[in-house]
XYZ file of C-alpha atoms in Angstrom:
389
model
C -56.313 -41.800 62.888
C -52.703 -42.857 62.385
C -49.438 -41.075 63.063
C -47.190 -39.671 60.364
C -43.581 -38.572 60.916
C -41.676 -36.297 58.551
C -38.207 -34.799 58.972
C -37.936 -31.014 58.907
C -34.503 -29.626 58.082
C -33.310 -26.154 59.101
C -29.952 -24.395 58.750
C -28.528 -22.828 61.903
C -26.790 -19.448 61.707
C -23.625 -19.441 63.852
C -20.982 -16.879 64.787
C -17.348 -17.612 65.662
C -17.969 -18.172 69.397
C -20.992 -20.413 68.997
C -19.179 -22.364 66.257
C -16.423 -23.286 68.716
C -18.989 -24.389 71.320
C -20.963 -26.511 68.841
C -17.850 -28.106 67.330
C -16.480 -29.038 70.754
C -19.804 -30.479 71.949
C -20.411 -32.472 68.759
C -16.841 -33.838 68.736
C -16.991 -34.934 72.382
C -20.437 -36.484 71.814
C -19.080 -38.550 68.893
C -16.065 -39.653 70.974
C -18.419 -40.754 73.767
C -20.504 -42.711 71.243
C -17.394 -44.533 70.031
C -16.433 -45.337 73.621
C -19.857 -46.833 74.365
C -19.905 -48.581 70.975
C -16.645 -50.364 71.823
C -18.081 -51.521 75.170
C -21.306 -52.795 73.550
C -19.345 -54.673 70.880
C -17.350 -56.484 73.576
C -20.297 -57.254 75.858
C -23.239 -57.436 73.401
C -25.220 -55.521 76.023
C -27.999 -53.388 74.489
C -29.972 -52.618 77.648
C -29.878 -48.950 78.552
C -30.347 -49.694 82.259
C -27.205 -51.862 82.505
C -25.187 -49.563 80.219
C -26.168 -46.634 82.399
C -25.043 -48.529 85.498
C -21.678 -49.487 83.963
C -20.722 -46.367 81.990
C -22.692 -43.350 83.232
C -20.051 -42.136 85.715
C -17.271 -42.642 83.144
C -19.086 -40.554 80.519
C -19.626 -37.750 83.042
C -16.031 -37.743 84.290
C -13.976 -38.678 81.198
C -15.933 -36.715 78.596
C -17.520 -34.029 80.761
C -21.004 -34.804 79.459
C -24.079 -33.516 81.227
C -26.649 -35.992 82.493
C -29.043 -35.766 79.551
C -26.181 -35.912 77.025
C -24.956 -39.172 78.589
C -28.426 -40.720 78.265
C -28.622 -39.568 74.632
C -25.266 -41.239 73.902
C -26.644 -44.586 75.131
C -29.770 -44.205 72.974
C -27.749 -43.233 69.887
C -25.428 -46.253 70.158
C -28.232 -48.723 70.964
C -30.279 -47.497 67.975
C -27.291 -47.869 65.622
C -26.579 -51.425 66.785
C -30.233 -52.441 66.459
C -30.292 -51.136 62.880
C -27.132 -53.103 62.029
C -28.478 -56.301 63.619
C -31.777 -55.944 61.783
C -30.142 -55.365 58.398
C -26.917 -57.402 58.595
C -27.982 -60.099 61.109
C -24.548 -59.974 62.780
C -22.585 -57.911 65.295
C -20.625 -55.221 63.448
C -19.090 -52.379 65.428
C -20.276 -48.989 64.148
C -17.890 -46.055 64.062
C -19.060 -42.510 64.719
C -16.607 -40.617 62.525
C -18.602 -37.492 61.764
C -19.369 -34.993 64.537
C -23.001 -35.222 65.557
C -25.279 -34.496 68.503
C -28.690 -36.023 69.247
C -30.963 -33.547 71.017
C -33.995 -34.356 73.159
C -36.890 -31.926 72.705
C -37.368 -29.497 75.625
C -34.247 -30.826 77.352
C -31.303 -30.459 74.995
C -33.019 -28.069 72.605
C -36.039 -25.862 72.106
C -37.281 -23.992 69.075
C -39.376 -20.886 68.598
C -40.337 -18.980 65.464
C -36.968 -17.173 65.391
C -34.635 -18.810 67.904
C -32.904 -22.183 68.341
C -31.743 -22.880 71.913
C -29.285 -25.740 72.427
C -27.423 -27.230 75.378
C -23.625 -27.369 75.012
C -20.786 -28.472 77.306
C -20.465 -24.845 78.429
C -24.130 -24.039 78.901
C -27.006 -23.039 76.652
C -26.629 -20.908 73.548
C -29.402 -19.250 71.557
C -28.951 -18.993 67.804
C -30.991 -17.695 64.867
C -31.864 -20.019 61.997
C -33.263 -19.963 58.465
C -36.864 -21.019 59.012
C -37.934 -21.782 55.421
C -41.219 -23.700 55.608
C -40.731 -24.548 59.296
C -43.344 -22.072 60.562
C -46.275 -24.389 59.769
C -45.051 -26.906 62.372
C -45.254 -24.575 65.389
C -48.865 -25.425 66.207
C -48.042 -27.886 68.995
C -51.669 -28.976 69.315
C -51.117 -30.693 65.929
C -47.364 -31.238 65.541
C -44.987 -32.872 68.051
C -41.200 -32.491 67.826
C -38.984 -35.503 68.556
C -35.278 -36.124 69.176
C -33.400 -34.018 66.632
C -29.945 -34.510 65.145
C -27.448 -31.655 64.798
C -24.920 -32.202 61.986
C -22.134 -30.253 60.331
C -21.965 -30.457 56.541
C -19.292 -28.516 54.675
C -18.984 -26.023 57.524
C -22.734 -25.414 57.746
C -24.881 -26.565 60.652
C -28.210 -28.294 60.091
C -30.846 -29.521 62.503
C -32.951 -32.524 61.407
C -36.179 -32.569 63.414
C -38.677 -35.475 63.310
C -42.180 -33.972 63.329
C -45.099 -36.273 64.197
C -48.760 -35.534 63.569
C -52.052 -37.384 63.124
C -53.589 -38.041 59.725
C -56.808 -39.722 58.712
C -56.293 -43.414 58.199
C -56.877 -44.638 54.668
C -59.695 -47.176 54.452
C -59.829 -49.797 51.710
C -63.587 -49.225 51.321
C -62.887 -45.572 50.399
C -60.587 -46.418 47.470
C -61.791 -44.631 44.331
C -58.737 -44.995 42.093
C -56.131 -47.693 41.449
C -52.749 -46.951 39.853
C -50.366 -49.676 38.708
C -46.757 -48.418 38.765
C -44.041 -50.304 36.918
C -40.547 -49.112 37.894
C -37.695 -49.533 35.470
C -34.656 -48.036 33.788
C -35.944 -47.181 30.299
C -38.863 -45.465 32.033
C -38.417 -44.503 35.712
C -42.127 -45.210 36.132
C -44.875 -46.345 33.780
C -48.415 -46.021 35.150
C -51.913 -47.255 34.341
C -54.922 -45.978 36.300
C -58.667 -46.456 36.741
C -59.427 -44.059 33.883
C -57.458 -46.405 31.594
C -54.828 -43.698 31.120
C -51.132 -44.474 30.865
C -48.254 -42.259 31.970
C -44.493 -42.442 31.493
C -41.467 -40.753 33.081
C -38.460 -41.234 30.826
C -35.262 -42.511 32.387
C -33.037 -41.647 29.412
C -31.583 -38.419 30.847
C -31.074 -40.071 34.248
C -29.309 -43.048 32.694
C -26.995 -40.746 30.721
C -26.090 -38.664 33.762
C -25.388 -41.734 35.876
C -23.193 -43.106 33.073
C -21.289 -39.797 33.162
C -20.729 -40.143 36.922
C -19.652 -43.776 36.488
C -17.086 -42.844 33.832
C -15.785 -39.981 35.969
C -15.395 -42.316 38.968
C -13.347 -44.799 36.917
C -11.016 -42.018 35.735
C -10.534 -40.708 39.277
C -9.950 -44.206 40.682
C -7.114 -44.661 38.205
C -5.380 -41.484 39.467
C -4.920 -42.807 43.030
C -4.032 -39.400 44.462
C -5.356 -37.746 47.653
C -7.125 -35.076 45.605
C -8.774 -37.696 43.364
C -10.067 -39.545 46.456
C -11.567 -36.315 47.808
C -13.144 -35.675 44.427
C -14.556 -39.218 44.344
C -16.251 -38.690 47.689
C -17.683 -35.341 46.587
C -19.202 -36.579 43.322
C -20.631 -39.637 45.084
C -22.522 -37.403 47.507
C -23.586 -35.121 44.663
C -24.983 -38.029 42.637
C -26.919 -39.330 45.651
C -28.456 -35.901 46.346
C -29.419 -35.488 42.701
C -31.012 -38.952 42.507
C -32.952 -38.347 45.723
C -34.259 -35.090 44.290
C -35.414 -36.899 41.121
C -37.236 -39.497 43.220
C -38.788 -36.729 45.311
C -40.152 -35.019 42.200
C -41.482 -38.256 40.677
C -43.165 -39.448 43.890
C -44.640 -35.996 44.531
C -46.082 -35.875 41.009
C -47.624 -39.339 41.449
C -49.207 -38.464 44.791
C -50.526 -35.038 43.749
C -51.771 -35.981 40.261
C -54.092 -38.636 41.680
C -57.115 -38.051 43.943
C -57.330 -38.891 47.634
C -58.048 -42.538 48.471
C -55.887 -43.872 45.633
C -54.371 -47.350 45.800
C -50.841 -47.393 44.343
C -49.639 -50.880 43.351
C -45.886 -51.540 43.161
C -43.838 -54.632 42.429
C -42.033 -56.076 45.448
C -38.418 -55.610 44.330
C -36.837 -56.863 47.572
C -34.480 -59.245 45.778
C -33.479 -57.018 42.876
C -29.925 -56.572 44.220
C -29.406 -60.339 44.271
C -30.505 -60.818 40.668
C -27.109 -59.981 39.150
C -26.735 -63.441 37.622
C -29.595 -62.637 35.248
C -28.042 -59.347 34.091
C -25.253 -58.920 31.569
C -21.996 -57.802 33.221
C -21.862 -54.502 31.321
C -25.418 -53.638 32.462
C -25.020 -54.863 36.028
C -24.064 -51.527 37.601
C -27.093 -49.759 36.130
C -29.519 -52.546 37.054
C -28.552 -53.169 40.672
C -27.650 -49.611 41.713
C -30.898 -47.961 40.547
C -32.626 -46.351 43.547
C -35.962 -48.187 43.403
C -36.290 -48.405 47.189
C -35.758 -44.681 47.742
C -38.565 -43.912 45.277
C -40.793 -46.445 47.047
C -40.158 -44.898 50.481
C -40.895 -41.394 49.244
C -44.114 -42.503 47.555
C -45.297 -44.327 50.700
C -45.141 -41.282 52.959
C -46.441 -38.857 50.310
C -49.376 -41.192 49.628
C -50.152 -41.319 53.360
C -50.298 -37.535 53.451
C -52.903 -37.721 50.691
C -54.937 -40.418 52.505
C -53.837 -42.967 49.924
C -52.278 -46.419 50.226
C -49.269 -48.177 48.696
C -49.128 -51.969 48.431
C -46.434 -54.277 47.054
C -47.269 -57.420 45.083
C -45.422 -60.422 43.675
C -43.617 -59.234 40.489
C -43.560 -62.639 38.776
C -44.924 -62.641 35.200
C -46.074 -58.993 35.294
C -44.112 -58.357 32.085
C -45.008 -61.708 30.436
C -48.753 -61.866 31.080
C -51.191 -60.411 28.547
C -53.555 -58.033 30.394
C -56.300 -58.697 27.819
C -56.460 -62.491 27.535
C -54.239 -63.560 30.462
C -51.843 -65.644 28.317
C -48.386 -65.994 29.953
C -45.338 -66.663 27.812
C -41.751 -65.450 27.990
C -41.710 -64.872 24.217
C -44.498 -62.300 24.579
C -41.899 -59.698 25.506
C -39.112 -58.356 23.286
C -36.685 -56.682 25.714
C -34.542 -55.104 22.996
C -37.467 -53.371 21.302
C -39.333 -52.819 24.604
C -42.367 -54.310 22.874
C -44.971 -56.731 24.173
C -46.818 -58.887 21.604
C -49.231 -61.525 22.896
C -48.696 -64.838 21.111
C -52.299 -65.794 21.815
C -54.476 -62.751 21.002
C -51.944 -60.515 19.231
C -52.329 -57.528 21.612
C -49.357 -55.137 21.302
C -48.061 -52.394 23.571
C -44.961 -51.043 25.319
C -43.591 -53.682 27.717
C -43.407 -51.285 30.685
C -47.029 -50.244 30.110
C -47.996 -53.931 30.147
C -46.342 -54.253 33.561
C -48.341 -51.285 34.847
C -51.601 -52.725 33.439
C -50.989 -56.067 35.155
C -50.175 -54.309 38.436
C -53.453 -52.392 38.084
C -55.314 -55.704 37.729
C -53.532 -57.063 40.809
C -54.667 -53.969 42.696
C -58.269 -54.701 41.691
C -57.853 -58.301 42.873
C -56.481 -57.010 46.184
C -59.569 -54.849 46.687
C -61.851 -57.773 45.901
C -60.087 -59.989 48.429
C -60.103 -57.261 51.095
C -63.876 -56.940 51.144
C -66.935 -58.613 49.710
C -66.894 -57.764 46.001
C -70.631 -57.304 45.711
C -70.739 -54.800 48.584
C -67.595 -52.885 47.757
C -67.526 -52.779 43.969
C -71.204 -51.993 43.513
C -71.394 -48.316 42.687
C -67.622 -48.006 42.954
C -65.715 -45.710 40.628
C -62.961 -48.297 40.232
C -63.285 -50.257 36.954
C -62.491 -53.963 37.317
C -61.123 -54.403 33.799
C -58.273 -53.049 31.701
C -58.923 -51.507 28.303
C -56.915 -52.512 25.239
C -55.953 -49.337 23.416
């Protein structure tokens, strides 16, 4: 068994009195985080024990925080710094501008089928909430709640709760289906599976909508007024939410349309943002701002829920190699026509489909290397060849 964590999101219903309490608590919590953040930036001290010794009394007296709130402030700041150091490899001071409040399960907050209880600076308050699909998580023999985050978005209060539960671990020997997934712009995904079937999700409508947002941003940036800056921020958030929803739908369709114990094979696109020198200037925004990683993350956790596995492989030559004869040549691919024509055997197909077929083959090779081919592939439902169609 392995553990799986998903984030459940609920909207809290507040009245005028509880709104004042929540706003005050979240604002003071953010101020305390900024205070601790400034101290950590000066001292480079990320040990909770020493931070607690140096700042605990100050947080209690200056900000009026309760004991558990003070400990949560330390954890919030330490976690933010560790993320920055991991990603940026340097000390950058984070700023906690938006009101927030991290809540420890059964200390700062509790949740029942119809009531959300939360600790504030002036004592506990109990509030109703819109449960949605939350009810399935209340079997605490299966699901465990973690440290939640209370946020205020556009005057509405949301609680983001990490929910952890056990799932059956996917075993390589159980793999019954391999799917090669080529991610791109012309097609969001092109797939090729063990039944020798290809699938495509067109990116045309997405590309057009993102071009619309890009044009709108340029027009607003030229205005240079306070209202245009507010509008810029709003459309940026709207575009991000829309793109995340698209990736959610695509990844969900991939996970649910394939059987359990499927091996999904993706290209490792870690360096795609640094490849701008190989992209024409007018196409650069589209190429390097496409949300490939978000789609990958969503597919990984949805595949886990379906007892499936996602692997990433070296992307070199996946669009230049003929899946039939293995001939590699740059001239095989016509990027303008999106057409692949093998200079050796003459095999023709869509270039994105070729990428998916080669990723499928790499998935087969991965299975063969992971276990003895004679033992694993004998009687397996996974074909070890691609079919030219």
